[in-house]
Amino acid sequence: MSMHKLTVGDGYTYLTRHVAAGDAGLSGTDSLTAYYEQTGNPAGRWLGRGLGALGASGLPVGSVVTETAMAQVFRDGCDPIGRTPLGKPYRQIRPGDGRHAVAGYDLTFTAPKSVSVVWGLADESTRGKLYDAHRAALSSAMRFVEHSVIRTRVGAAGCRQVRTRGMIAAAFDHWDSRAGDPNLHTHVVIANKVQGPDGAWRSVDGRTMHAATVTVSQLYDALLADEVTRRMGATWSSRDRGERRNPAYELDGVGEDLLTEFSTRSEQIDCAEHRWVQQFAERRGRAPSRVETTRARQHLTRETRPPKVVRALRDLLADWANRARTLTGVEPVDLAARALTGTYGRPLRAADVGPEVRAVIVAQVIDDVSTRRSVWSTWNLGAAALRSSMTLRLASPEDRHALTNELVTLAGAACLRIDDPESARHRVGEESFTSLELLQAERTLLDAAETDIPIGIHPLAERIADRQLAELSDDQRDAAKAALLSTRSLGVLVGPAGSGKTTTLAALADAWRQIRGDVVGLAPSASAAATLSEALGARCETAAKWIYESVGDGAAQR
């Protein structure tokens, strides 16, 4: 699941203009077969408890979304029935000041590629079951969003977060990617209009929406795997997607050849990302972090979007069948059937997961969050708990939620909470944690930075440093010289983006070799180590490899 803001204006029209032209006679709850001949996607459907406050008697959940109603809510901020303003009008932002008024949040729930491929190749009955599984997982995930994520703020400067009376949302099912590959996904657009407990209309607390995004994404993935397995029988496994992206859980019976064939859009984005990584390394002298890559990929996804070509579902299915048949020489329905022949025992209730298994999962959760960051939130624990329990198939959404909540509670109890639980500005899910191990590691580093070591400095060190560092700017030279002549166990050089850290490090490495000895570079990933090695002209390794071979099991085996 991905999320982006829907700004005030006509951004919502992307969803309404691709709805099938014949939708006037169709309902948002019609079966999949009703859309086979229609050129376009199904009509949107209204979701959320907030619908009950609209008009005189409310707007029914599941009723068809019209373009007029979308404009009333997401352009004008009005009740689509009574056409009265829902609280204050959207703020008008002057063009060019870099800000945008938020009309809503577009949560896009996308089935794993293997599920979309099987859905696109299967017989009508199987396709319908997979579609129903997606809709069920989506519905459960959105109930979680409405109950546990959607909040608003009250008080002076919005100092206090409170629950709401529910959301107003519109859901639109789409069949394919912009490249025409099978890509079963649903846009759920949540209006930035909610009622607080007092009945007043206010905006959604967007910070909490963003903080919960990864947790909601992992929840949908887990719920969908549960639904597919319960309805059809299937087995799942993790597929590696490279060092900068999390692994994806896919159906075991779908080979990489099919995934690649129907991932044209992903290949386009991957190529753009590869070019961006190269340009980033050339500019910064290092490989981008996972967070930087994720943000860049989101931007590149938008930048490389081809125009949307709307086709009838029947035509899409025929095209996908021909491509699969040409690639494999096997009938598409047989390929789909093979993917769903996994054997699986009775799905688990939350209570079936015993204390020993829970302890193992909690240890994985804490390792997950502490590897990714030094301080983490309850949302981070929730996402990690869902990732770590993904191999378990649960009997119902209620069991999935119960197990996840219990794992988060156990993991939180094993961490150190470092925020103020009594703060009036507390936001749901944003409790802050760390671990004793990380605090001890921090103390070790601080001690090293304050401890002198008995080493001799070359008598001509300062003169050599002045000569070797002469090409640097004054601040770069001062920083490099301080590191070069320091007698502390640990030194840190910090600089903002574009300040010439790589240039400074390269000059420092040359001077260090003359004055103090060998240089060994360490980096968080293999690609980052390769980039650093090229910049410094020195041997560079990943930190994990160096630790393993220096003080870890690798050293013990020498």
Coordinates of C-alpha atoms in Angstrom, one line a residue:
M1 CA 0.0 0.0 0.0
S2 CA 1.2 3.5 -0.9
M3 CA -0.2 6.8 0.2
H4 CA 0.0 10.3 -1.2
K5 CA -1.8 13.5 -0.6
L6 CA -4.7 14.6 -2.8
T7 CA -4.4 18.4 -3.2
V8 CA -7.3 20.8 -3.7
G9 CA -8.2 21.1 -7.3
D10 CA -9.0 18.5 -10.0
G11 CA -6.6 15.7 -8.9
Y12 CA -9.6 13.5 -8.1
T13 CA -10.7 13.4 -11.7
Y14 CA -8.0 10.8 -12.5
L15 CA -10.2 8.3 -10.7
T16 CA -13.6 9.4 -12.1
R17 CA -12.6 9.8 -15.7
H18 CA -11.4 6.2 -16.0
V19 CA -14.7 4.8 -14.8
A20 CA -16.6 2.6 -17.3
A21 CA -18.9 4.7 -19.5
G22 CA -21.8 2.3 -18.9
D23 CA -21.6 2.5 -15.1
A24 CA -24.9 4.4 -14.8
G25 CA -26.7 1.0 -14.7
L26 CA -24.1 -0.7 -12.5
S27 CA -23.6 -0.8 -8.8
G28 CA -20.4 -0.5 -6.8
T29 CA -21.2 -4.0 -5.5
D30 CA -21.7 -5.7 -8.9
S31 CA -19.7 -8.8 -9.6
L32 CA -16.5 -8.8 -11.6
T33 CA -18.2 -10.3 -14.7
A34 CA -20.4 -7.2 -15.0
Y35 CA -17.4 -5.2 -16.1
Y36 CA -15.9 -7.6 -18.7
E37 CA -17.4 -5.7 -21.7
Q38 CA -17.1 -2.2 -20.1
T39 CA -14.3 0.1 -21.3
G40 CA -13.0 1.3 -18.0
N41 CA -12.9 0.5 -14.3
P42 CA -15.8 -0.1 -12.0
A43 CA -17.7 2.7 -10.4
G44 CA -16.3 4.0 -7.2
R45 CA -18.1 3.1 -4.0
W46 CA -18.5 5.2 -0.8
L47 CA -17.0 3.9 2.4
G48 CA -16.8 5.0 6.1
R49 CA -18.9 5.7 9.1
G50 CA -18.6 9.4 8.4
L51 CA -21.2 8.9 5.6
G52 CA -23.9 8.8 8.2
A53 CA -23.5 12.5 8.9
L54 CA -24.2 13.6 5.4
G55 CA -27.5 14.9 4.2
A56 CA -30.7 14.4 6.3
S57 CA -30.3 10.6 6.6
G58 CA -26.7 9.8 5.5
L59 CA -25.2 8.4 2.4
P60 CA -25.4 4.5 2.2
V61 CA -22.1 2.7 2.4
G62 CA -21.4 1.0 -0.9
S63 CA -23.4 3.4 -3.0
V64 CA -22.0 4.5 -6.3
V65 CA -19.7 7.5 -6.4
T66 CA -20.6 10.1 -9.0
E67 CA -18.3 12.7 -10.5
T68 CA -20.5 15.4 -9.1
A69 CA -20.3 14.0 -5.6
M70 CA -16.5 13.7 -5.8
A71 CA -16.3 17.3 -6.8
Q72 CA -18.5 18.4 -3.9
V73 CA -16.3 16.5 -1.4
F74 CA -12.8 16.7 -2.8
R75 CA -12.9 20.0 -4.6
D76 CA -15.4 22.1 -2.6
G77 CA -15.2 20.4 0.8
C78 CA -19.0 20.2 0.9
D79 CA -21.7 17.7 1.8
P80 CA -22.5 15.8 -1.5
I81 CA -26.2 15.6 -0.6
G82 CA -27.0 18.9 1.1
R83 CA -24.2 20.8 -0.6
T84 CA -23.4 22.6 2.7
P85 CA -19.8 23.2 3.7
L86 CA -18.2 20.6 5.9
G87 CA -16.6 22.9 8.3
K88 CA -14.1 25.5 7.2
P89 CA -13.4 25.7 3.4
Y90 CA -10.2 24.3 2.1
R91 CA -7.4 26.9 2.5
Q92 CA -6.6 28.8 -0.7
I93 CA -2.8 28.6 -1.3
R94 CA -1.2 31.2 -3.6
P95 CA 0.5 29.6 -6.6
G96 CA 4.3 29.5 -6.3
D97 CA 4.6 29.5 -2.5
G98 CA 5.5 25.8 -2.4
R99 CA 2.5 24.7 -0.3
H100 CA -0.7 22.8 -1.3
A101 CA -4.0 22.6 0.5
V102 CA -4.8 18.9 1.2
A103 CA -8.3 17.7 0.1
G104 CA -7.7 14.0 1.0
Y105 CA -5.3 11.1 1.1
D106 CA -5.1 8.5 -1.6
L107 CA -4.3 5.0 -0.2
T108 CA -3.5 2.6 -3.0
F109 CA -3.8 -1.0 -2.0
T110 CA -2.0 -3.2 -4.6
A111 CA -2.1 -7.0 -4.6
P112 CA 1.4 -8.7 -4.8
K113 CA 2.4 -9.2 -8.4
S114 CA 2.0 -13.0 -8.2
V115 CA -1.6 -12.5 -7.1
S116 CA -2.3 -10.1 -9.9
V117 CA -0.8 -12.4 -12.5
V118 CA -2.9 -15.4 -11.3
W119 CA -6.0 -13.2 -11.2
G120 CA -5.3 -12.1 -14.8
L121 CA -4.7 -15.6 -16.1
A122 CA -7.2 -17.7 -14.1
D123 CA -10.6 -19.0 -15.1
E124 CA -13.7 -16.9 -14.2
S125 CA -14.4 -18.7 -10.9
T126 CA -10.8 -18.4 -9.6
R127 CA -10.6 -14.8 -10.7
G128 CA -13.7 -14.0 -8.8
K129 CA -12.4 -15.6 -5.6
L130 CA -9.1 -13.7 -5.8
Y131 CA -11.0 -10.4 -6.4
D132 CA -13.2 -11.2 -3.4
A133 CA -10.1 -11.9 -1.3
H134 CA -8.6 -8.6 -2.3
R135 CA -11.9 -6.8 -1.4
A136 CA -12.1 -8.6 1.9
A137 CA -8.5 -7.7 2.9
L138 CA -9.0 -4.1 1.8
S139 CA -12.2 -3.9 3.9
S140 CA -10.5 -5.2 7.0
A141 CA -7.5 -2.9 6.5
M142 CA -9.8 0.1 6.1
R143 CA -11.7 -0.7 9.3
F144 CA -8.3 -0.7 11.0
V145 CA -7.5 2.7 9.4
E146 CA -10.8 4.2 10.5
H147 CA -10.6 2.9 14.1
S148 CA -6.9 3.2 14.8
V149 CA -5.4 5.7 12.5
I150 CA -7.9 8.4 11.6
R151 CA -7.7 11.2 14.1
T152 CA -8.2 15.0 14.3
R153 CA -6.8 17.7 16.6
V154 CA -8.5 20.1 18.9
G155 CA -7.5 22.8 21.4
A156 CA -5.1 25.8 21.0
A157 CA -3.0 25.2 17.9
G158 CA -4.4 21.7 17.6
C159 CA -2.5 20.6 20.8
R160 CA -4.6 17.5 21.5
Q161 CA -5.4 14.6 19.3
V162 CA -8.9 13.0 19.5
R163 CA -10.9 10.3 17.8
T164 CA -13.4 11.0 15.1
R165 CA -16.9 9.9 14.2
G166 CA -15.5 8.1 11.1
M167 CA -14.2 8.8 7.7
I168 CA -15.7 9.7 4.3
A169 CA -13.9 7.7 1.6
A170 CA -14.3 6.6 -2.0
A171 CA -12.9 3.4 -3.3
F172 CA -12.0 2.7 -7.0
D173 CA -10.9 -0.7 -8.3
H174 CA -8.4 -0.8 -11.1
W175 CA -7.3 -3.7 -13.2
D176 CA -4.0 -2.9 -14.8
S177 CA -0.8 -0.9 -14.6
R178 CA -0.1 2.1 -16.9
A179 CA 2.0 -0.4 -19.0
G180 CA -1.0 -2.7 -19.4
D181 CA 0.1 -5.5 -17.1
P182 CA -2.2 -7.2 -14.6
N183 CA -2.2 -5.0 -11.5
L184 CA -5.2 -5.5 -9.3
H185 CA -5.3 -2.5 -7.0
T186 CA -7.8 -0.2 -5.3
H187 CA -7.5 3.6 -4.7
V188 CA -9.2 4.5 -1.4
V189 CA -9.4 8.3 -1.2
I190 CA -10.1 9.6 2.3
A191 CA -11.6 13.1 2.5
N192 CA -9.7 15.6 4.7
K193 CA -13.0 16.2 6.5
V194 CA -13.9 14.4 9.7
Q195 CA -16.2 15.1 12.7
G196 CA -14.6 15.3 16.1
P197 CA -16.5 14.0 19.2
D198 CA -18.2 17.3 19.4
G199 CA -19.7 17.0 15.9
A200 CA -17.6 19.9 14.5
W201 CA -16.0 19.2 11.1
R202 CA -12.2 19.4 11.1
S203 CA -9.2 18.1 9.1
V204 CA -7.5 14.7 9.5
D205 CA -4.3 14.6 11.4
G206 CA -2.0 14.0 8.4
R207 CA 1.1 13.3 10.5
T208 CA -0.5 10.1 12.0
M209 CA -1.7 9.1 8.5
H210 CA 1.9 9.2 7.2
A211 CA 3.3 7.5 10.4
A212 CA 0.9 4.6 10.0
T213 CA 1.4 4.0 6.3
V214 CA 3.9 1.1 6.4
T215 CA 1.9 -0.7 9.2
V216 CA -1.3 -0.4 7.1
S217 CA 0.6 -1.7 4.0
Q218 CA 2.0 -4.7 5.9
L219 CA -1.4 -5.4 7.4
Y220 CA -3.1 -5.5 4.0
D221 CA -0.4 -7.9 2.7
A222 CA -0.9 -10.2 5.7
L223 CA -4.7 -10.1 5.5
L224 CA -4.7 -10.8 1.7
A225 CA -2.4 -13.8 2.2
D226 CA -4.7 -15.1 4.9
E227 CA -7.8 -14.6 2.7
V228 CA -6.3 -16.2 -0.4
T229 CA -5.1 -19.2 1.6
R230 CA -8.4 -19.7 3.4
R231 CA -10.4 -19.4 0.2
M232 CA -8.3 -21.3 -2.2
G233 CA -5.2 -23.0 -0.6
A234 CA -1.8 -21.5 -1.4
T235 CA 1.7 -21.3 -0.1
W236 CA 3.8 -18.2 0.1
S237 CA 7.5 -17.3 0.3
S238 CA 9.7 -14.3 0.5
R239 CA 11.2 -13.0 -2.8
D240 CA 14.3 -10.8 -2.6
R241 CA 13.9 -7.4 -4.4
G242 CA 17.5 -6.0 -3.9
E243 CA 19.3 -4.5 -1.0
R244 CA 17.4 -1.2 -1.0
R245 CA 13.9 -2.7 -0.9
N246 CA 12.1 -5.0 1.5
P247 CA 11.4 -8.5 0.4
A248 CA 8.0 -9.3 -1.1
Y249 CA 5.8 -12.2 -0.2
E250 CA 4.6 -14.0 -3.4
L251 CA 2.7 -17.1 -4.3
D252 CA 5.1 -20.1 -4.5
G253 CA 3.6 -21.4 -7.7
V254 CA 4.4 -18.3 -9.8
G255 CA 7.8 -18.3 -11.4
E256 CA 10.1 -15.4 -11.8
D257 CA 9.7 -15.6 -15.6
L258 CA 6.0 -14.7 -15.3
L259 CA 6.6 -12.0 -12.7
T260 CA 9.2 -10.4 -14.9
E261 CA 7.0 -10.6 -18.0
F262 CA 4.1 -8.8 -16.3
S263 CA 6.3 -6.2 -14.5
T264 CA 6.9 -3.8 -17.4
R265 CA 6.1 -0.8 -15.3
S266 CA 8.4 -1.9 -12.4
E267 CA 11.2 -2.5 -15.0
Q268 CA 10.7 1.1 -16.2
I269 CA 10.9 2.4 -12.7
D270 CA 13.9 0.2 -11.9
C271 CA 15.8 1.6 -14.9
A272 CA 15.0 5.2 -13.8
E273 CA 16.1 4.3 -10.3
H274 CA 19.3 2.8 -11.5
R275 CA 20.1 6.0 -13.4
W276 CA 19.2 8.1 -10.3
V277 CA 21.5 6.0 -8.1
Q278 CA 24.4 6.5 -10.5
Q279 CA 23.8 10.2 -10.6
F280 CA 23.4 10.4 -6.8
A281 CA 26.7 8.5 -6.3
E282 CA 28.5 10.9 -8.8
R283 CA 27.2 14.0 -7.0
R284 CA 27.5 12.8 -3.4
G285 CA 30.3 10.2 -3.6
R286 CA 28.3 7.6 -1.8
A287 CA 25.4 5.3 -2.4
P288 CA 21.9 6.5 -1.3
S289 CA 20.4 5.1 1.9
R290 CA 17.2 3.0 1.8
V291 CA 15.1 6.0 2.9
E292 CA 16.6 8.2 0.2
T293 CA 16.0 5.5 -2.4
T294 CA 12.4 4.9 -1.3
R295 CA 11.6 8.6 -1.6
A296 CA 13.3 8.9 -4.9
R297 CA 11.4 5.8 -6.2
Q298 CA 8.1 7.4 -5.3
H299 CA 9.1 10.6 -7.2
L300 CA 10.4 8.6 -10.2
T301 CA 7.1 6.6 -10.3
R302 CA 5.2 9.8 -10.8
E303 CA 7.8 11.3 -13.2
T304 CA 7.9 8.3 -15.5
R305 CA 4.1 7.7 -15.7
P306 CA 2.9 7.1 -19.2
P307 CA -0.6 8.2 -20.2
K308 CA -3.3 5.9 -18.9
V309 CA -4.9 3.8 -21.7
V310 CA -8.3 2.5 -20.7
R311 CA -9.3 -0.9 -22.1
A312 CA -12.1 -3.3 -21.5
L313 CA -11.3 -6.0 -19.0
R314 CA -12.1 -8.7 -21.6
D315 CA -9.5 -7.3 -23.9
L316 CA -6.9 -7.1 -21.1
L317 CA -7.5 -10.7 -20.2
A318 CA -7.1 -11.9 -23.8
D319 CA -3.8 -9.9 -24.1
W320 CA -2.4 -11.3 -20.8
A321 CA -3.4 -14.9 -21.8
N322 CA -1.6 -14.6 -25.2
R323 CA 1.6 -13.2 -23.5
A324 CA 1.7 -16.0 -20.9
R325 CA 1.0 -18.6 -23.6
T326 CA 3.8 -17.3 -25.8
L327 CA 6.3 -17.1 -22.9
T328 CA 5.6 -20.5 -21.3
G329 CA 3.9 -22.7 -23.9
V330 CA 1.3 -23.5 -21.3
E331 CA -2.4 -22.6 -21.2
P332 CA -2.9 -19.6 -18.9
V333 CA -5.6 -21.3 -16.8
D334 CA -3.2 -24.2 -16.1
L335 CA -0.5 -21.7 -15.0
A336 CA -3.0 -20.1 -12.6
A337 CA -4.1 -23.5 -11.3
R338 CA -0.6 -24.6 -10.6
A339 CA 0.0 -21.5 -8.5
L340 CA -2.9 -22.4 -6.2
T341 CA -2.1 -26.1 -5.6
G342 CA -0.2 -25.6 -2.4
T343 CA -1.2 -27.7 0.6
Y344 CA -1.9 -25.9 3.8
G345 CA -3.2 -27.1 7.1
R346 CA -5.8 -25.6 9.4
P347 CA -5.4 -21.8 9.7
L348 CA -4.4 -20.6 13.2
R349 CA -6.3 -18.8 15.8
A350 CA -4.3 -16.2 17.7
A351 CA -4.5 -18.4 20.8
D352 CA -2.8 -21.2 18.8
V353 CA 0.4 -19.3 18.7
G354 CA 2.2 -20.4 21.9
P355 CA 4.5 -18.4 24.1
E356 CA 7.6 -20.0 22.7
V357 CA 6.7 -18.9 19.1
R358 CA 5.7 -15.5 20.3
A359 CA 9.0 -15.0 22.1
V360 CA 10.9 -15.9 18.8
I361 CA 8.8 -13.5 16.8
V362 CA 9.2 -10.7 19.4
A363 CA 13.0 -11.2 19.2
Q364 CA 12.8 -10.8 15.4
V365 CA 10.6 -7.7 15.8
I366 CA 13.1 -6.0 18.1
D367 CA 16.0 -7.0 15.9
D368 CA 14.1 -5.6 12.9
V369 CA 13.4 -2.2 14.4
S370 CA 16.8 -1.8 16.0
T371 CA 18.6 -2.6 12.8
R372 CA 16.7 0.0 10.9
R373 CA 16.7 2.9 13.4
S374 CA 17.9 4.0 16.8
V375 CA 14.5 5.2 18.0
W376 CA 11.3 3.6 17.0
S377 CA 7.5 4.0 17.5
T378 CA 4.6 1.7 18.1
W379 CA 3.8 2.0 14.4
N380 CA 7.3 0.7 13.6
L381 CA 6.7 -2.2 16.0
G382 CA 3.4 -3.0 14.3
A383 CA 5.0 -3.1 10.9
A384 CA 7.8 -5.3 12.1
A385 CA 5.4 -7.6 13.9
L386 CA 3.4 -8.1 10.7
R387 CA 6.5 -8.7 8.7
S388 CA 7.9 -11.2 11.3
S389 CA 4.5 -13.1 11.5
M390 CA 3.9 -13.2 7.8
T391 CA 4.7 -16.9 7.5
L392 CA 1.7 -17.7 9.8
R393 CA -1.7 -18.0 8.2
L394 CA -4.5 -16.8 10.5
A395 CA -8.1 -17.9 10.5
S396 CA -9.7 -14.5 10.5
P397 CA -9.0 -10.8 10.4
E398 CA -9.8 -10.7 14.1
D399 CA -7.1 -13.3 14.8
R400 CA -4.6 -11.3 12.7
H401 CA -5.3 -8.1 14.6
A402 CA -5.3 -9.9 18.0
L403 CA -1.9 -11.6 17.4
T404 CA -0.4 -8.4 16.0
N405 CA -1.6 -6.3 19.0
E406 CA -0.2 -8.9 21.4
L407 CA 3.2 -9.0 19.7
V408 CA 3.4 -5.2 19.7
T409 CA 2.6 -5.2 23.4
L410 CA 5.3 -7.8 24.2
A411 CA 7.8 -6.1 22.0
G412 CA 7.1 -2.7 23.6
A413 CA 7.5 -4.1 27.1
A414 CA 11.0 -5.4 26.1
C415 CA 12.1 -1.9 24.9
L416 CA 12.8 1.3 26.8
R417 CA 10.2 3.9 26.4
I418 CA 11.8 7.4 26.1
D419 CA 9.0 9.8 25.5
D420 CA 6.6 11.4 28.0
P421 CA 3.5 9.2 28.3
E422 CA 1.7 12.1 30.0
S423 CA 2.2 14.6 27.3
A424 CA -0.9 16.4 26.1
R425 CA 0.5 16.4 22.6
H426 CA 0.8 12.6 22.4
R427 CA -0.3 11.1 19.1
V428 CA -1.6 7.6 18.7
G429 CA 1.1 5.1 17.7
E430 CA 3.9 7.5 18.2
E431 CA 5.2 6.3 21.5
S432 CA 9.1 6.4 21.3
F433 CA 11.3 3.4 22.2
T434 CA 14.9 2.4 22.1
S435 CA 16.9 -0.5 23.6
L436 CA 19.4 -0.9 26.4
E437 CA 21.9 -2.3 23.8
L438 CA 21.6 0.8 21.6
L439 CA 22.1 3.1 24.6
Q440 CA 25.2 1.1 25.6
A441 CA 26.5 1.3 22.1
E442 CA 26.0 5.0 22.1
R443 CA 27.8 5.3 25.4
T444 CA 30.7 3.3 24.0
L445 CA 31.0 5.7 21.0
L446 CA 30.8 8.8 23.2
D447 CA 33.5 7.4 25.5
A448 CA 35.7 6.6 22.5
A449 CA 35.2 10.2 21.2
E450 CA 36.5 11.5 24.6
T451 CA 39.4 9.1 25.1
D452 CA 42.9 9.8 24.0
I453 CA 45.1 6.9 22.8
P454 CA 48.9 6.8 23.2
I455 CA 50.0 7.2 19.6
G456 CA 52.8 9.2 18.2
I457 CA 52.2 11.8 15.6
H458 CA 54.7 12.3 12.8
P459 CA 56.9 15.3 13.7
L460 CA 56.1 16.9 10.3
A461 CA 52.4 15.9 10.4
E462 CA 51.1 19.5 10.4
R463 CA 53.3 20.5 7.5
I464 CA 52.3 17.4 5.5
A465 CA 48.7 18.0 6.3
D466 CA 48.9 21.6 5.0
R467 CA 50.4 20.5 1.8
Q468 CA 48.0 17.5 1.2
L469 CA 44.9 19.5 2.1
A470 CA 45.8 22.7 0.3
E471 CA 43.2 22.2 -2.4
L472 CA 40.3 22.1 0.1
S473 CA 38.2 25.1 1.2
D474 CA 38.9 26.5 4.6
D475 CA 36.2 24.7 6.4
Q476 CA 36.9 21.4 4.6
R477 CA 40.7 21.8 5.4
D478 CA 40.0 22.6 9.1
A479 CA 37.7 19.5 9.5
A480 CA 40.2 17.2 7.7
K481 CA 43.2 18.5 9.6
A482 CA 41.4 18.1 13.0
A483 CA 40.6 14.5 12.2
L484 CA 44.2 13.8 10.9
L485 CA 46.0 15.2 13.9
S486 CA 43.5 14.0 16.6
T487 CA 44.7 11.5 19.3
R488 CA 41.1 10.5 20.1
S489 CA 39.9 6.9 19.6
L490 CA 37.0 8.1 17.5
G491 CA 36.4 11.1 15.4
V492 CA 33.4 12.2 13.5
L493 CA 33.2 14.4 10.4
V494 CA 29.7 15.8 9.7
G495 CA 28.5 17.9 6.8
P496 CA 25.3 18.7 5.0
A497 CA 24.5 17.5 1.5
G498 CA 26.6 19.3 -1.1
S499 CA 29.3 20.4 1.4
G500 CA 32.0 18.3 -0.2
K501 CA 32.3 15.4 2.3
T502 CA 33.6 13.0 -0.3
T503 CA 36.2 15.4 -1.6
T504 CA 37.3 16.1 2.0
L505 CA 37.4 12.3 2.8
A506 CA 39.5 11.6 -0.4
A507 CA 42.1 14.3 0.6
L508 CA 42.0 13.1 4.2
A509 CA 42.7 9.5 3.1
D510 CA 45.7 10.5 1.0
A511 CA 47.1 12.5 3.9
W512 CA 46.4 9.8 6.4
R513 CA 48.3 7.2 4.4
Q514 CA 51.4 9.5 4.5
I515 CA 51.2 10.4 8.1
R516 CA 49.5 7.5 10.0
G517 CA 49.1 4.4 7.9
D518 CA 46.6 2.3 6.0
V519 CA 43.0 3.4 5.3
V520 CA 40.1 0.9 5.4
G521 CA 36.6 2.1 4.4
L522 CA 33.4 0.7 5.8
A523 CA 29.9 1.1 4.4
P524 CA 26.4 -0.2 5.2
S525 CA 26.0 -2.0 1.8
A526 CA 28.0 -3.6 -0.9
S527 CA 27.1 -0.9 -3.4
A528 CA 28.0 1.8 -1.0
A529 CA 31.3 0.2 -0.2
A530 CA 32.1 0.0 -4.0
T531 CA 31.3 3.7 -4.4
L532 CA 33.3 4.7 -1.3
S533 CA 36.3 2.6 -2.5
E534 CA 36.3 4.4 -5.8
A535 CA 36.2 7.8 -4.2
L536 CA 38.9 7.1 -1.6
G537 CA 41.1 4.9 -3.7
A538 CA 41.2 2.5 -0.7
R539 CA 39.9 -1.0 0.2
C540 CA 36.3 -0.8 1.4
E541 CA 34.1 -3.4 2.9
T542 CA 30.6 -3.7 4.3
A543 CA 30.5 -3.0 8.1
A544 CA 28.8 -6.4 8.6
K545 CA 31.6 -8.3 6.7
W546 CA 34.4 -6.4 8.6
I547 CA 32.8 -7.1 12.0
Y548 CA 32.3 -10.8 11.1
E549 CA 35.9 -11.2 10.0
S550 CA 37.5 -9.0 12.7
V551 CA 35.7 -9.8 15.9
G552 CA 32.8 -12.1 14.9
D553 CA 32.5 -15.8 14.1
G554 CA 34.7 -15.4 11.0
A555 CA 37.6 -14.2 13.2
A556 CA 37.2 -17.2 15.6
Q557 CA 37.4 -19.6 12.6
R558 CA 40.7 -18.3 11.4

